[in-house]
Tab-separated table of C-alpha atoms in Angstrom:
chain	number	residue	atom	x	y	z
A	405	MET	CA	21.276	33.537	22.108
A	406	ALA	CA	17.498	32.166	21.584
A	407	LYS	CA	17.002	28.799	22.078
A	408	ARG	CA	16.408	26.298	18.633
A	409	ILE	CA	12.920	26.022	17.791
A	410	PHE	CA	11.627	22.716	17.217
A	411	LEU	CA	8.936	21.366	14.961
A	412	SER	CA	6.793	19.815	17.761
A	413	PRO	CA	8.029	19.118	21.330
A	414	PRO	CA	6.913	17.597	23.972
A	415	TRP	CA	4.073	20.252	26.318
A	416	VAL	CA	5.000	18.644	29.479
A	417	GLY	CA	5.256	20.658	33.405
A	418	GLN	CA	5.023	20.094	36.582
A	419	ALA	CA	1.288	17.637	36.235
A	420	GLU	CA	3.505	15.156	34.061
A	421	ARG	CA	6.585	15.016	36.087
A	422	ALA	CA	4.600	14.354	39.681
A	423	ALA	CA	2.396	11.748	37.667
A	424	VAL	CA	5.505	10.766	36.964
A	425	SER	CA	7.233	10.884	40.466
A	426	ALA	CA	3.999	8.942	42.442
A	427	ALA	CA	5.057	5.784	40.025
A	428	PHE	CA	8.009	6.192	40.847
A	429	ASP	CA	7.977	5.962	45.057
A	430	SER	CA	5.005	3.554	44.423
A	431	GLY	CA	7.298	0.869	43.580
A	432	TYR	CA	5.555	-0.028	39.979
A	433	VAL	CA	9.010	0.951	38.183
A	434	ALA	CA	9.457	-2.372	35.539
A	435	PRO	CA	7.306	-2.758	33.164
A	436	CYS	CA	3.294	-2.891	33.531
A	437	GLY	CA	1.131	-1.833	36.576
A	438	PRO	CA	-2.191	-0.317	37.243
A	439	LEU	CA	-1.029	3.370	36.231
A	440	VAL	CA	-0.602	0.925	32.389
A	441	ASP	CA	-4.387	-0.336	33.437
A	442	GLU	CA	-5.758	3.332	34.514
A	443	PHE	CA	-3.829	4.333	30.812
A	444	ASP	CA	-5.552	1.345	29.072
A	445	ARG	CA	-9.299	2.752	30.367
A	446	ARG	CA	-8.476	6.066	29.784
A	447	LEU	CA	-7.704	5.240	26.326
A	448	GLY	CA	-10.907	3.047	25.525
A	449	GLN	CA	-12.889	5.879	26.301
A	450	LEU	CA	-11.186	8.131	24.329
A	451	ALA	CA	-11.596	6.637	21.016
A	452	GLY	CA	-15.013	4.586	22.386
A	453	GLN	CA	-12.866	1.634	22.318
A	454	HIS	CA	-10.904	-0.941	24.007
A	455	ALA	CA	-7.649	0.020	24.694
A	456	ALA	CA	-4.543	-1.848	25.099
A	457	ALA	CA	-0.862	-0.009	25.921
A	458	VAL	CA	2.381	-0.846	24.499
A	459	ALA	CA	5.508	0.343	23.743
A	460	SER	CA	5.312	1.980	20.470
A	461	GLY	CA	2.710	2.415	17.358
A	462	THR	CA	5.016	0.569	15.789
A	463	ALA	CA	4.411	-2.705	18.472
A	464	ALA	CA	1.010	-1.758	17.867
A	465	LEU	CA	1.259	-2.127	14.097
A	466	ASP	CA	3.261	-5.483	14.337
A	467	LEU	CA	0.353	-7.104	17.298
A	468	LEU	CA	-1.595	-6.403	14.729
A	469	MET	CA	-0.716	-8.202	11.394
A	470	ALA	CA	0.578	-10.637	13.991
A	471	GLU	CA	-3.297	-11.320	15.334
A	472	PHE	CA	-4.179	-10.792	11.348
A	473	GLY	CA	-2.001	-13.370	10.165
A	474	VAL	CA	0.024	-11.199	7.737
A	475	GLY	CA	2.344	-12.272	5.866
A	476	PRO	CA	3.872	-13.804	2.354
A	477	GLY	CA	0.425	-14.339	0.364
A	478	THR	CA	-1.279	-10.830	1.203
A	479	VAL	CA	-1.731	-7.977	0.161
A	480	VAL	CA	-1.468	-4.618	1.907
A	481	VAL	CA	-3.172	-1.168	0.848
A	482	ALA	CA	-1.998	1.673	2.545
A	483	SER	CA	-1.569	5.497	2.211
A	484	SER	CA	1.380	7.028	-0.148
A	485	LEU	CA	1.744	9.553	2.546
A	486	THR	CA	2.860	8.266	5.096
A	487	PHE	CA	5.669	7.556	8.182
A	488	VAL	CA	7.312	4.595	6.632
A	489	ALA	CA	5.244	3.048	9.930
A	490	THR	CA	2.866	1.584	8.897
A	491	VAL	CA	3.894	-0.550	6.295
A	492	GLY	CA	7.659	-1.637	8.290
A	493	PRO	CA	5.308	-4.698	10.331
A	494	ALA	CA	3.162	-5.709	7.355
A	495	VAL	CA	6.772	-5.739	4.843
A	496	HIS	CA	8.798	-7.722	7.571
A	497	ARG	CA	6.291	-10.638	8.045
A	498	GLY	CA	6.229	-10.677	4.278
A	499	ALA	CA	3.700	-8.894	3.012
A	500	ARG	CA	2.818	-7.281	-0.275
A	501	PRO	CA	2.549	-3.307	-0.025
A	502	VAL	CA	0.749	-1.283	-2.021
A	503	PHE	CA	-0.326	2.092	-2.603
A	504	VAL	CA	-3.079	4.377	-2.931
A	505	ASP	CA	-2.414	7.602	-3.628
A	506	SER	CA	-4.365	11.448	-1.351
A	507	ASP	CA	-7.481	12.513	-1.596
A	508	PRO	CA	-6.249	16.567	-3.148
A	509	ALA	CA	-8.986	18.021	-0.796
A	510	THR	CA	-7.653	16.780	2.357
A	511	GLY	CA	-4.477	14.132	1.606
A	512	THR	CA	-6.569	11.290	3.219
A	513	LEU	CA	-6.094	8.403	1.202
A	514	SER	CA	-8.259	8.740	-1.787
A	515	ILE	CA	-11.664	7.075	-1.174
A	516	PRO	CA	-12.026	6.367	-5.274
A	517	LEU	CA	-8.122	4.712	-5.976
A	518	LEU	CA	-8.700	2.668	-2.766
A	519	GLU	CA	-11.750	1.467	-4.233
A	520	SER	CA	-10.276	1.496	-7.884
A	521	ALA	CA	-7.559	-0.894	-6.671
A	522	LEU	CA	-9.588	-3.513	-4.150
A	523	ALA	CA	-11.467	-4.137	-6.703
A	524	ASP	CA	-8.907	-4.633	-10.061
A	525	LEU	CA	-6.713	-6.283	-6.682
A	526	ARG	CA	-9.689	-8.713	-5.615
A	527	ARG	CA	-10.070	-9.882	-10.450
A	528	THR	CA	-6.877	-12.084	-9.603
A	529	HIS	CA	-5.965	-12.301	-6.325
A	530	ARG	CA	-8.657	-14.193	-3.451
A	531	GLY	CA	-5.782	-14.112	-0.331
A	532	PRO	CA	-6.490	-12.141	2.148
A	533	ILE	CA	-6.511	-8.008	1.622
A	534	VAL	CA	-5.397	-6.127	4.634
A	535	VAL	CA	-6.356	-2.211	4.294
A	536	ILE	CA	-4.469	0.433	6.325
A	537	PRO	CA	-4.844	3.611	5.916
A	538	ALA	CA	-2.645	6.920	7.699
A	539	ASP	CA	-4.216	9.517	9.467
A	540	ILE	CA	-2.683	12.838	8.129
A	541	TYR	CA	-1.260	14.773	10.609
A	542	GLY	CA	-4.403	15.406	12.528
A	543	GLN	CA	-7.363	15.202	9.881
A	544	CYS	CA	-8.546	11.555	10.005
A	545	CYS	CA	-10.154	9.622	7.057
A	546	ASP	CA	-13.890	9.273	6.174
A	547	TYR	CA	-13.881	6.519	8.105
A	548	ASP	CA	-17.645	5.523	6.549
A	549	ALA	CA	-16.392	5.140	3.461
A	550	LEU	CA	-13.529	3.077	3.889
A	551	GLU	CA	-15.422	0.511	6.087
A	552	ALA	CA	-18.300	-0.332	3.435
A	553	LEU	CA	-15.561	-0.255	0.248
A	554	CYS	CA	-13.133	-3.507	3.143
A	555	THR	CA	-16.733	-4.825	3.803
A	556	ARG	CA	-18.008	-4.499	-0.254
A	557	PHE	CA	-14.307	-6.040	-1.340
A	558	ASP	CA	-13.239	-8.970	2.510
A	559	ALA	CA	-10.677	-6.839	3.171
A	560	THR	CA	-9.929	-6.564	6.504
A	561	LEU	CA	-9.377	-2.179	8.091
A	562	VAL	CA	-6.762	-0.930	9.886
A	563	VAL	CA	-6.474	2.551	11.052
A	564	ASP	CA	-3.103	3.783	11.627
A	565	ALA	CA	-4.666	7.294	14.118
A	566	ALA	CA	-1.528	7.966	15.396
A	567	GLU	CA	-0.775	11.290	13.729
A	568	ALA	CA	-4.958	11.643	14.451
A	569	VAL	CA	-4.769	11.460	18.942
A	570	GLY	CA	-8.241	13.669	19.608
A	571	ALA	CA	-8.942	14.291	16.312
A	572	THR	CA	-12.663	13.356	15.320
A	573	CYS	CA	-14.337	12.052	11.591
A	574	ARG	CA	-18.603	12.290	11.601
A	575	SER	CA	-18.352	13.319	15.887
A	576	ARG	CA	-16.780	9.925	15.610
A	577	PRO	CA	-13.185	9.877	17.509
A	578	ALA	CA	-9.979	9.010	15.618
A	579	GLY	CA	-9.785	5.085	15.954
A	580	CYS	CA	-12.554	4.490	15.943
A	581	ALA	CA	-12.994	2.372	12.164
A	582	GLY	CA	-12.659	-1.115	10.967
A	583	ALA	CA	-11.328	-4.158	12.662
A	584	ALA	CA	-8.882	-1.768	14.338
A	585	ALA	CA	-6.329	0.884	14.880
A	586	VAL	CA	-3.394	1.941	16.703
A	587	TYR	CA	-1.791	5.316	18.225
A	588	SER	CA	1.309	6.488	18.557
A	589	PHE	CA	2.277	8.264	21.896
A	590	ASN	CA	5.539	9.081	20.409
A	591	GLY	CA	8.266	12.247	21.903
A	592	ASN	CA	6.819	14.561	19.176
A	593	LYS	CA	2.273	13.667	19.037
A	594	ILE	CA	-0.009	15.159	20.407
A	595	VAL	CA	0.212	12.983	23.452
A	596	THR	CA	3.303	11.839	24.289
A	597	THR	CA	4.703	9.179	26.665
A	598	SER	CA	7.864	10.021	26.119
A	599	GLY	CA	7.819	6.511	23.460
A	600	GLY	CA	4.331	4.723	23.441
A	601	GLY	CA	1.108	3.670	21.496
A	602	ALA	CA	-1.860	1.314	21.651
A	603	VAL	CA	-3.690	-0.816	20.191
A	604	LEU	CA	-7.836	-0.699	19.677
A	605	SER	CA	-10.737	-1.804	19.029
A	606	ARG	CA	-14.426	-2.773	19.499
A	607	ASP	CA	-12.859	-6.301	19.213
A	608	PRO	CA	-12.381	-6.395	23.303
A	609	ASP	CA	-10.185	-10.623	22.526
A	610	ILE	CA	-8.265	-8.794	19.417
A	611	VAL	CA	-6.460	-5.953	22.658
A	612	VAL	CA	-6.858	-8.999	25.464
A	613	ARG	CA	-4.807	-11.017	22.544
A	614	ALA	CA	-2.482	-8.090	21.717
A	615	LYS	CA	-2.240	-7.255	25.105
A	616	TRP	CA	-1.328	-10.807	25.566
A	617	ARG	CA	1.167	-11.426	23.247
A	618	ALA	CA	3.107	-7.718	24.017
A	619	GLN	CA	4.027	-9.261	27.739
A	620	GLN	CA	6.294	-12.315	25.825
A	621	ALA	CA	1.767	-14.569	24.866
A	622	ARG	CA	2.843	-16.385	28.919
A	623	GLU	CA	-0.126	-18.344	29.547
A	624	ARG	CA	-1.348	-18.371	33.011
A	625	VAL	CA	0.135	-20.147	34.732
A	626	VAL	CA	2.383	-19.621	38.154
A	627	HIS	CA	5.560	-21.117	35.887
A	628	TYR	CA	6.601	-20.089	32.597
A	629	GLU	CA	4.273	-21.687	29.641
A	630	HIS	CA	4.293	-20.807	25.852
A	631	ARG	CA	2.339	-22.453	23.422
A	632	GLU	CA	3.132	-18.765	21.395
A	633	ILE	CA	6.414	-16.604	20.941
A	634	GLY	CA	5.208	-13.050	21.618
A	635	TYR	CA	7.075	-10.206	21.903
A	636	ASN	CA	8.212	-7.979	24.731
A	637	TYR	CA	6.420	-4.685	23.905
A	638	ARG	CA	4.564	-3.856	26.665
A	639	MET	CA	4.260	0.157	28.024
A	640	SER	CA	6.236	1.048	31.539
A	641	ASN	CA	3.798	1.965	34.477
A	642	LEU	CA	6.037	5.196	34.672
A	643	LEU	CA	5.238	6.290	31.107
A	644	GLY	CA	1.351	5.329	31.586
A	645	GLY	CA	1.189	7.752	34.479
A	646	LEU	CA	3.118	10.201	32.032
A	647	GLY	CA	0.024	8.918	29.774
A	648	CYS	CA	-2.678	9.842	32.099
A	649	ALA	CA	-1.180	13.337	33.300
A	650	GLN	CA	-1.564	14.109	28.853
A	651	LEU	CA	-4.764	12.013	29.313
A	652	ASP	CA	-5.770	15.380	31.118
A	653	ARG	CA	-4.183	18.290	29.484
A	654	LEU	CA	-5.368	16.555	26.021
A	655	PRO	CA	-7.807	19.452	24.643
A	656	GLU	CA	-5.774	22.092	25.942
A	657	ILE	CA	-3.521	20.881	23.909
A	658	VAL	CA	-5.473	20.472	20.485
A	659	ARG	CA	-6.714	24.166	21.190
A	660	ARG	CA	-3.844	26.024	21.375
A	661	LYS	CA	-2.985	23.314	18.040
A	662	ARG	CA	-6.331	24.263	16.299
A	663	ARG	CA	-4.487	28.238	17.712
A	664	THR	CA	-1.405	28.235	15.684
A	665	PHE	CA	-2.930	26.637	12.713
A	666	ALA	CA	-5.081	29.774	12.302
A	667	ALA	CA	-1.996	32.143	13.252
A	668	TYR	CA	-0.217	30.820	9.930
A	669	CYS	CA	-3.542	31.088	7.941
A	670	GLU	CA	-3.318	34.439	8.900
A	671	LEU	CA	0.098	35.638	8.082
A	672	PHE	CA	0.079	33.376	5.328
A	673	GLY	CA	-3.255	34.910	3.860
A	674	CYS	CA	-5.076	32.050	3.390
A	675	ALA	CA	-8.558	30.040	4.382
A	676	PRO	CA	-7.553	27.546	7.374
A	677	ASP	CA	-10.865	24.772	5.070
A	678	THR	CA	-9.158	25.847	2.105
A	679	PRO	CA	-8.864	22.559	-0.056
A	680	PHE	CA	-5.475	21.689	-2.073
A	681	ARG	CA	-5.105	22.861	-5.405
A	682	PRO	CA	-2.531	21.210	-7.404
A	683	ARG	CA	-2.098	24.007	-9.490
A	684	SER	CA	-2.844	27.457	-7.155
A	685	LYS	CA	0.556	29.868	-7.177
A	686	ASP	CA	-1.147	30.800	-3.256
A	687	VAL	CA	0.293	29.411	0.147
A	688	GLN	CA	-1.772	26.372	1.699
A	689	PRO	CA	-3.042	24.937	4.848
A	690	PHE	CA	-2.699	21.319	4.204
A	691	PRO	CA	-4.820	19.080	5.254
A	692	CYS	CA	-8.617	20.660	4.052
A	693	ASP	CA	-10.764	20.788	7.410
A	694	ALA	CA	-12.932	18.542	5.351
A	695	SER	CA	-16.695	18.822	7.243
A	696	CYS	CA	-16.325	15.426	8.011
A	697	THR	CA	-13.806	15.506	10.084
A	698	ALA	CA	-12.529	17.691	13.117
A	699	SER	CA	-8.847	18.248	12.583
A	700	THR	CA	-6.363	18.463	16.250
A	701	ARG	CA	-3.884	20.140	13.356
A	702	TRP	CA	-1.025	17.970	15.051
A	703	LEU	CA	1.521	19.723	12.968
A	704	SER	CA	1.006	23.287	11.094
A	705	VAL	CA	1.284	21.783	6.872
A	706	PHE	CA	1.773	24.885	4.302
A	707	VAL	CA	1.714	24.051	0.916
A	708	PHE	CA	4.020	27.135	-1.403
A	709	PRO	CA	3.839	27.420	-5.260
A	710	THR	CA	6.231	25.869	-6.399
A	711	SER	CA	9.250	23.278	-4.349
A	712	ALA	CA	12.182	26.854	-4.583
A	713	ALA	CA	10.073	28.735	-2.485
A	714	ARG	CA	9.115	26.457	-0.467
A	715	ASP	CA	12.585	25.322	0.328
A	716	ALA	CA	13.556	29.697	0.472
A	717	VAL	CA	11.190	29.333	3.767
A	718	ALA	CA	12.947	26.129	5.237
A	719	ALA	CA	16.404	27.424	4.310
A	720	ARG	CA	15.398	31.000	5.539
A	721	LEU	CA	14.301	29.813	8.547
A	722	ASP	CA	16.785	27.124	9.388
A	723	ALA	CA	19.110	29.730	9.427
A	724	ALA	CA	16.751	31.115	12.365
A	725	ASP	CA	17.951	27.988	14.366
A	726	ILE	CA	14.009	26.739	13.454
A	727	GLU	CA	13.025	24.176	12.908
A	728	SER	CA	10.794	22.398	9.702
A	729	ARG	CA	10.560	19.646	7.825
A	730	PRO	CA	9.367	18.523	4.394
A	731	VAL	CA	5.519	16.904	4.000
A	732	TRP	CA	6.563	12.799	4.282
A	733	LYS	CA	8.442	11.691	1.480
A	734	PRO	CA	4.843	9.210	-0.038
A	735	MET	CA	6.024	5.808	-0.246
A	736	HIS	CA	5.758	5.151	-3.661
A	737	LEU	CA	8.318	7.426	-4.333
A	738	GLN	CA	11.084	5.519	-1.976
A	739	PRO	CA	13.995	3.360	-2.900
A	740	THR	CA	13.260	0.091	-1.200
A	741	PHE	CA	9.560	-0.081	-2.775
A	742	ARG	CA	10.608	1.037	-6.035
A	743	ASP	CA	9.638	-2.216	-7.278
A	744	CYS	CA	5.421	-1.881	-5.475
A	745	ARG	CA	2.094	-1.329	-7.297
A	746	ALA	CA	0.511	2.581	-6.406
A	747	TRP	CA	-3.034	3.574	-8.018
A	748	GLY	CA	-2.036	7.861	-8.175
A	749	GLY	CA	0.558	9.734	-6.666
A	750	ASP	CA	1.202	13.204	-8.723
A	751	VAL	CA	-0.932	14.841	-5.396
A	752	SER	CA	1.222	12.833	-2.719
A	753	ALA	CA	4.435	13.656	-4.663
A	754	ALA	CA	3.021	17.608	-4.835
A	755	LEU	CA	3.027	17.631	-1.181
A	756	PHE	CA	6.483	16.238	-0.492
A	757	ARG	CA	7.927	19.351	-3.164
A	758	ARG	CA	5.815	21.684	-2.349
A	759	GLY	CA	4.943	21.192	1.831
A	760	LEU	CA	6.583	22.024	4.908
A	761	CYS	CA	5.672	21.249	8.219
A	762	LEU	CA	6.401	24.402	10.430
A	763	PRO	CA	6.453	24.891	14.529
A	764	SER	CA	3.560	23.752	15.732
A	765	GLY	CA	3.968	22.381	19.912
A	766	ALA	CA	1.429	23.014	22.006
A	767	GLY	CA	3.607	24.356	24.142
A	768	LEU	CA	4.794	27.635	21.273
A	769	THR	CA	5.276	31.228	22.967
A	770	ALA	CA	3.494	34.118	21.438
A	771	ALA	CA	7.098	35.423	21.505
A	772	GLN	CA	8.779	32.226	19.435
A	773	PHE	CA	5.659	32.756	17.310
A	774	ALA	CA	7.003	36.001	16.250
A	775	ARG	CA	10.044	34.965	15.227
A	776	VAL	CA	9.351	31.965	13.215
A	777	ALA	CA	6.541	34.660	11.742
A	778	ARG	CA	10.273	37.161	10.956
A	779	ALA	CA	11.676	34.330	9.715
A	780	ILE	CA	9.205	33.202	6.841
A	781	ARG	CA	8.747	37.337	5.928
A	782	GLY	CA	12.049	37.938	4.982
A	783	ALA	CA	11.864	34.527	2.391
């Protein structure tokens, strides 16, 4: 019996096994250790920033919300088309979230709508504003435009680059924008440490403080002394070793994911960089790899003419024991945020109704892709 094909399983092998074994044999099994330090260094090189690896991307965002004093009285402006963790840490701290719809071409946060939102908010809100755009499905937001708007409206920019490790925006690496950014190394991400994340910033002090808070905010004295309450958000040395091994394979991982996306485009008969058109009767690739970005294609996402067509494909895949998943349900449609303000919403809502994420693992074999293709053709 053929094994189930998962959406985006980790692609690991002997190199990762050897790295974890070496960490184990070194005696540094507990959190922290030399391989975490090495992982930090290499992440910094990748992003062109300072970096600190932590327990998850959500932990990284929470540390940055602490850094920027987010709480009651803070307005957090975020992408509506994202995973809930983009705004979860801010909401836990008492901030008020508002949401901005997607750009119809790229799926990332709409710059014109963000400008309208910030202008409206600044007319009535004199307190702090934090903008958290999400790089979506391996595609970076327009970093230059985001930085210009946040400077103009005195807002702090924190980039959620959890889904875009290895991508670029005008030759700038994913996460290389704003006051700070985060990565995720969850099991289904481009690079995995099983579970993990990172804080990134061009300001070394922000990263140093994040790492200090992640280690219970313990003062640098022999005994245990605390002038602030921190968190146990550390990454273990074992996972640091796994992360280093994964970074060695990052170019190949991205190449394989892009190749799979191109194969799906050929299957559906569509051009890879076609902007999303809400009323199209064709199957469309998503998001568009706009001229300012180079997407990793973390997940291969396609938008169908109708929700019924999307559901038929998903059902056929499921019957063949193949995992697929709808596009993120926008935050402005989530029950928990039903009373929150949103700018726009039709684009992300349409993407949710008709978009489908297809198997995109870097280890997807030709035989597995053929099996997926047969199921899609059968629908």
